[in-house]
Amino acid sequence: MPATPGWTDKLRTDLTGRVITPEDAAYDDDRRVFLGDIDERPAAIVRVADPLDVARVIAAARETGLDLAVRSGGHSAAGHSTTSGGIVLDLRDMRALEIDRAGRTGWAQTGLSAGEYTRAAGEHGLATGFGDTASVGIGGITLSGGIGFLVRAQGLTIDSLLGAEVVTADGAIRRVDADHEPDLFWGIRGGGGNFGVATRFHYRLHPVEQIVGGLLFLPATPATVRRFLEEAQEAPDEVSTIANVMPAPPMPFIPEEHHGEPVVMAFVVHAGGGEAGERAVAPFRAIAEPIADMVGPKPYPQIYMPEDPDYRPIATSRTSFVDSVGPETIETILDRIETARPAMRVAQIRVLGGAMARVPNDATAFAHRERRFMVTAAALSQGTEDRSEREAWANGLIEVLRRDQPAATYVGLLADEGVERIHEAYPTATWERLAEIKDRYDPTNLFHRNQNIPAAVA
Ligand SMILES: Cc1cc2nc3c(=O)[nH]c(=O)nc-3n(C[C@H](O)[C@H](O)[C@H](O)COP(=O)(O)OP(=O)(O)OC[C@H]3O[C@@H](n4cnc5c(N)ncnc54)[C@H](O)[C@@H]3O)c2cc1C
């Protein structure tokens, strides 16, 4: 359907926020998303100011028939937060955060990044766990589930979600929590952006003033990787880890003779400081003489690595949940990393369990809580030309990692991998319930630039 002429002028008049079109100087900056090989040219980027603006943009998308993409932090691996020729509903100007220190809760607008939220909450000695990267938007990660530095201590991000404000396809601004629209509340906790635009989240905040944590670099051998995974599983629930098996990056704190050598670059985080924290991280240091050891006491927000705002990686990654990473698999990982050098290839292994696994699978739309590891094969490069090589490497390794195990993936880290992989994110009963909720709240699939759940009637 051709767009009605003048629709952007009308939107500009009606809106409190801003409409950016290709003639505007800000257009090229504003259309940019995190990944460097996604380069779409939307008809308009609408930087909304409040939920009423969101409802206006939804109405404009309906009236024009243009494709609608919703953007929070812009990190979607599938490029879902932008669209060629359509409308990008951009939440980045909505960044208010109200913290109730005594009640340990916070209302956060969804244009905030995980890092911004974490820094502000950290000033009160409080935290809600997100992922491993500060620039990820709280919008996308919360709707996906949220697996990060505090996953074993506090559970998924959605396990700290008390409620939300969501603008649905009919333009209604809805309060969503356990008592109001409980099905929708269930669906947004893992069901992605399928049901509407989340404009605010209400989170529980946990007291996490100091942690003992940081990056630990160990030489990667079959024995060190195996030991690391054993220690991570045996550690108390306060400890969450993210182990990246990869060629050592040329970072200034890594002695030059190790650059390019296979290492375990691991985040080890104990959600609490003091003696208990030191004791909990000690077994990881004892695995082998560390190549670099930056694990120590620090305020929680400092666990996030500084980021260059202009860094736009070109990467292909594949993720699965698995229940074992055995000795043969570890050998294969090391072999694939070794033979792919000098290109940057990473096998990431996160040990799960703890608080995440204590919530029943049917309590939220995220339903792979009992799985013991999340594994990701990622291939990065400087340019776009070696895409098929990157894909072949990532696909090849993930096949090894998930061999003989029930298929299961994390919706937050899915790229554009087809409908079968979306099904892997949701067991059948979860999928069916999500489709019914889609029927009710978005029967025409206005919100389809996401890992899409079609309405049951469709
Ligand atoms: C470098 C990197 C590191 C990551 N690390 C982790 C990690 O440690 N743990 C983890 O769990 N995940 C991680 N992720 C995955 C990340 O959580 C998802 O990609 C997430 O969707 C990104 O959120 P965003 O708001 O930045 O993305 P966007 O691209 O803005 O949005 C992603 C999707 O969510 C929808 N969406 C976003 N905001 C809203 C909203 N307010 N209302 C409705 N729909 C919305 C979008 O339409 C799109 O479909 C990582 C991703 C990257 C690129």
mmCIF file of N, CA and C in Angstrom, residues 60-108:
data_model
loop_
_atom_site.group_PDB
_atom_site.id
_atom_site.type_symbol
_atom_site.label_atom_id
_atom_site.label_comp_id
_atom_site.label_asym_id
_atom_site.label_seq_id
_atom_site.Cartn_x
_atom_site.Cartn_y
_atom_site.Cartn_z
ATOM 1 N N ALA A 60 0.124 5.942 12.806
ATOM 2 C CA ALA A 60 0.694 6.308 11.502
ATOM 3 C C ALA A 60 1.094 5.068 10.716
ATOM 4 N N ALA A 61 1.645 4.074 11.415
ATOM 5 C CA ALA A 61 2.041 2.835 10.730
ATOM 6 C C ALA A 61 0.818 2.130 10.162
ATOM 7 N N ARG A 62 -0.245 2.133 10.933
ATOM 8 C CA ARG A 62 -1.502 1.518 10.459
ATOM 9 C C ARG A 62 -2.034 2.252 9.237
ATOM 10 N N GLU A 63 -2.084 3.592 9.357
ATOM 11 C CA GLU A 63 -2.695 4.389 8.282
ATOM 12 C C GLU A 63 -1.885 4.318 6.994
ATOM 13 N N THR A 64 -0.552 4.307 7.101
ATOM 14 C CA THR A 64 0.287 4.313 5.894
ATOM 15 C C THR A 64 0.546 2.908 5.376
ATOM 16 N N GLY A 65 0.396 1.922 6.238
ATOM 17 C CA GLY A 65 0.731 0.550 5.841
ATOM 18 C C GLY A 65 2.236 0.312 5.788
ATOM 19 N N LEU A 66 3.000 1.276 6.292
ATOM 20 C CA LEU A 66 4.460 1.099 6.263
ATOM 21 C C LEU A 66 4.903 0.115 7.359
ATOM 22 N N ASP A 67 6.012 -0.538 7.066
ATOM 23 C CA ASP A 67 6.628 -1.457 8.009
ATOM 24 C C ASP A 67 7.016 -0.701 9.281
ATOM 25 N N LEU A 68 6.808 -1.316 10.445
ATOM 26 C CA LEU A 68 7.129 -0.646 11.710
ATOM 27 C C LEU A 68 8.217 -1.436 12.450
ATOM 28 N N ALA A 69 9.307 -0.741 12.769
ATOM 29 C CA ALA A 69 10.364 -1.357 13.586
ATOM 30 C C ALA A 69 10.441 -0.583 14.894
ATOM 31 N N VAL A 70 10.731 -1.302 15.981
ATOM 32 C CA VAL A 70 10.828 -0.663 17.299
ATOM 33 C C VAL A 70 12.275 -0.775 17.768
ATOM 34 N N ARG A 71 12.807 0.357 18.206
ATOM 35 C CA ARG A 71 14.209 0.369 18.599
ATOM 36 C C ARG A 71 14.402 0.865 20.026
ATOM 37 N N SER A 72 15.134 0.091 20.780
ATOM 38 C CA SER A 72 15.569 0.550 22.100
ATOM 39 C C SER A 72 17.077 0.770 21.998
ATOM 40 N N GLY A 73 17.894 -0.262 22.259
ATOM 41 C CA GLY A 73 19.348 -0.085 22.176
ATOM 42 C C GLY A 73 19.940 -0.387 20.808
ATOM 43 N N GLY A 74 19.156 -0.960 19.890
ATOM 44 C CA GLY A 74 19.630 -1.208 18.528
ATOM 45 C C GLY A 74 20.590 -2.375 18.382
ATOM 46 N N HIS A 75 20.570 -3.359 19.298
ATOM 47 C CA HIS A 75 21.550 -4.448 19.251
ATOM 48 C C HIS A 75 21.023 -5.727 18.605
ATOM 49 N N SER A 76 19.824 -5.714 18.090
ATOM 50 C CA SER A 76 19.271 -6.940 17.502
ATOM 51 C C SER A 76 20.217 -7.533 16.461
ATOM 52 N N ALA A 77 20.552 -8.806 16.628
ATOM 53 C CA ALA A 77 21.442 -9.476 15.678
ATOM 54 C C ALA A 77 20.747 -9.701 14.346
ATOM 55 N N ALA A 78 19.424 -9.653 14.354
ATOM 56 C CA ALA A 78 18.661 -9.875 13.125
ATOM 57 C C ALA A 78 18.358 -8.552 12.411
ATOM 58 N N GLY A 79 18.767 -7.450 12.976
ATOM 59 C CA GLY A 79 18.471 -6.146 12.356
ATOM 60 C C GLY A 79 17.020 -5.747 12.529
ATOM 61 N N HIS A 80 16.358 -6.283 13.554
ATOM 62 C CA HIS A 80 14.926 -6.046 13.687
ATOM 63 C C HIS A 80 14.562 -4.639 14.123
ATOM 64 N N SER A 81 15.531 -3.880 14.642
ATOM 65 C CA SER A 81 15.171 -2.547 15.125
ATOM 66 C C SER A 81 15.359 -1.470 14.072
ATOM 67 N N THR A 82 15.467 -1.882 12.818
ATOM 68 C CA THR A 82 15.416 -0.907 11.732
ATOM 69 C C THR A 82 14.691 -1.565 10.557
ATOM 70 N N THR A 83 14.411 -0.784 9.539
ATOM 71 C CA THR A 83 13.649 -1.295 8.403
ATOM 72 C C THR A 83 13.870 -0.412 7.193
ATOM 73 N N SER A 84 13.987 -1.030 6.052
ATOM 74 C CA SER A 84 14.186 -0.256 4.830
ATOM 75 C C SER A 84 12.848 0.287 4.337
ATOM 76 N N GLY A 85 12.744 1.604 4.240
ATOM 77 C CA GLY A 85 11.530 2.214 3.692
ATOM 78 C C GLY A 85 10.383 2.327 4.677
ATOM 79 N N GLY A 86 10.557 1.832 5.894
ATOM 80 C CA GLY A 86 9.472 1.871 6.879
ATOM 81 C C GLY A 86 9.719 2.905 7.964
ATOM 82 N N ILE A 87 9.028 2.707 9.091
ATOM 83 C CA ILE A 87 9.120 3.645 10.207
ATOM 84 C C ILE A 87 9.902 2.977 11.343
ATOM 85 N N VAL A 88 10.894 3.690 11.866
ATOM 86 C CA VAL A 88 11.570 3.219 13.082
ATOM 87 C C VAL A 88 11.018 4.013 14.261
ATOM 88 N N LEU A 89 10.401 3.315 15.188
ATOM 89 C CA LEU A 89 9.925 3.950 16.423
ATOM 90 C C LEU A 89 11.084 3.840 17.410
ATOM 91 N N ASP A 90 11.722 4.978 17.638
ATOM 92 C CA ASP A 90 12.997 5.006 18.361
ATOM 93 C C ASP A 90 12.764 5.542 19.777
ATOM 94 N N LEU A 91 13.105 4.708 20.767
ATOM 95 C CA LEU A 91 12.799 5.054 22.167
ATOM 96 C C LEU A 91 13.940 5.774 22.879
ATOM 97 N N ARG A 92 15.019 6.089 22.154
ATOM 98 C CA ARG A 92 16.226 6.567 22.843
ATOM 99 C C ARG A 92 16.082 7.885 23.593
ATOM 100 N N ASP A 93 15.049 8.670 23.261
ATOM 101 C CA ASP A 93 14.870 9.913 24.024
ATOM 102 C C ASP A 93 14.047 9.680 25.286
ATOM 103 N N MET A 94 13.596 8.473 25.505
ATOM 104 C CA MET A 94 12.828 8.153 26.720
ATOM 105 C C MET A 94 13.749 7.414 27.681
ATOM 106 N N ARG A 95 14.392 8.175 28.545
ATOM 107 C CA ARG A 95 15.432 7.582 29.407
ATOM 108 C C ARG A 95 15.244 7.925 30.877
ATOM 109 N N ALA A 96 14.034 8.239 31.286
ATOM 110 C CA ALA A 96 13.842 8.593 32.707
ATOM 111 C C ALA A 96 13.958 7.343 33.574
ATOM 112 N N LEU A 97 14.478 7.527 34.770
ATOM 113 C CA LEU A 97 14.588 6.428 35.729
ATOM 114 C C LEU A 97 14.217 6.957 37.101
ATOM 115 N N GLU A 98 13.215 6.333 37.701
ATOM 116 C CA GLU A 98 12.803 6.732 39.062
ATOM 117 C C GLU A 98 13.107 5.574 39.988
ATOM 118 N N ILE A 99 13.956 5.834 40.961
ATOM 119 C CA ILE A 99 14.328 4.760 41.881
ATOM 120 C C ILE A 99 13.685 4.995 43.245
ATOM 121 N N ASP A 100 13.008 3.984 43.729
ATOM 122 C CA ASP A 100 12.471 4.012 45.092
ATOM 123 C C ASP A 100 13.475 3.223 45.936
ATOM 124 N N ARG A 101 14.362 3.973 46.571
ATOM 125 C CA ARG A 101 15.478 3.335 47.277
ATOM 126 C C ARG A 101 14.975 2.471 48.438
ATOM 127 N N ALA A 102 14.035 3.019 49.198
ATOM 128 C CA ALA A 102 13.555 2.274 50.359
ATOM 129 C C ALA A 102 12.797 1.020 49.917
ATOM 130 N N GLY A 103 11.977 1.175 48.895
ATOM 131 C CA GLY A 103 11.184 0.035 48.431
ATOM 132 C C GLY A 103 11.961 -0.903 47.518
ATOM 133 N N ARG A 104 13.179 -0.499 47.142
ATOM 134 C CA ARG A 104 14.037 -1.279 46.241
ATOM 135 C C ARG A 104 13.336 -1.662 44.939
ATOM 136 N N THR A 105 12.786 -0.638 44.294
ATOM 137 C CA THR A 105 12.216 -0.843 42.968
ATOM 138 C C THR A 105 12.578 0.358 42.091
ATOM 139 N N GLY A 106 12.448 0.185 40.795
ATOM 140 C CA GLY A 106 12.725 1.287 39.885
ATOM 141 C C GLY A 106 11.825 1.221 38.666
ATOM 142 N N TRP A 107 11.329 2.394 38.245
ATOM 143 C CA TRP A 107 10.600 2.502 36.980
ATOM 144 C C TRP A 107 11.564 3.074 35.952
ATOM 145 N N ALA A 108 11.774 2.371 34.867
ATOM 146 C CA ALA A 108 12.766 2.811 33.878
ATOM 147 C C ALA A 108 12.132 2.927 32.506
#
